[in-house]
């Protein structure tokens, strides 16, 4: 049904947001580490 599709989409979006939020610190740390390695400060 249409309602189930909407709920499914909301769950997928929620999972994506949670995953991105969980990975963001790691990505930021990786960028910072790479920048520090080159002697560039962010």
GROMACS .gro file of C-alpha atoms in nm:
model
   42
    1UNK     CA    1   0.000   0.000   0.000
    2UNK     CA    2   0.103   0.365  -0.032
    3UNK     CA    3   0.130   0.406   0.345
    4UNK     CA    4   0.375   0.118   0.374
    5UNK     CA    5   0.592   0.265   0.097
    6UNK     CA    6   0.603   0.599   0.279
    7UNK     CA    7   0.698   0.435   0.608
    8UNK     CA    8   0.966   0.228   0.432
    9UNK     CA    9   1.114   0.540   0.271
   10UNK     CA   10   1.120   0.720   0.607
   11UNK     CA   11   1.304   0.426   0.764
   12UNK     CA   12   1.561   0.419   0.484
   13UNK     CA   13   1.618   0.795   0.511
   14UNK     CA   14   1.652   0.764   0.888
   15UNK     CA   15   1.911   0.488   0.848
   16UNK     CA   16   2.104   0.697   0.596
   17UNK     CA   17   2.105   1.000   0.829
   18UNK     CA   18   2.215   0.789   1.126
   19UNK     CA   19   2.489   0.624   0.919
   20UNK     CA   20   2.618   0.956   0.786
   21UNK     CA   21   2.615   1.107   1.136
   22UNK     CA   22   2.803   0.806   1.270
   23UNK     CA   23   3.064   0.822   0.992
   24UNK     CA   24   3.107   1.200   0.988
   25UNK     CA   25   3.357   1.215   1.279
   26UNK     CA   26   3.568   0.942   1.118
   27UNK     CA   27   3.561   1.120   0.782
   28UNK     CA   28   3.649   1.453   0.947
   29UNK     CA   29   3.936   1.290   1.138
   30UNK     CA   30   4.065   1.131   0.816
   31UNK     CA   31   4.056   1.466   0.635
   32UNK     CA   32   4.229   1.635   0.929
   33UNK     CA   33   4.494   1.363   0.947
   34UNK     CA   34   4.561   1.392   0.573
   35UNK     CA   35   4.579   1.770   0.599
   36UNK     CA   36   4.815   1.756   0.898
   37UNK     CA   37   5.033   1.512   0.707
   38UNK     CA   38   5.070   1.772   0.432
   39UNK     CA   39   5.135   2.046   0.687
   40UNK     CA   40   4.805   2.217   0.609
   41UNK     CA   41   4.580   2.329   0.893
   42UNK     CA   42   4.203   2.342   0.859
   0.00000   0.00000   0.00000
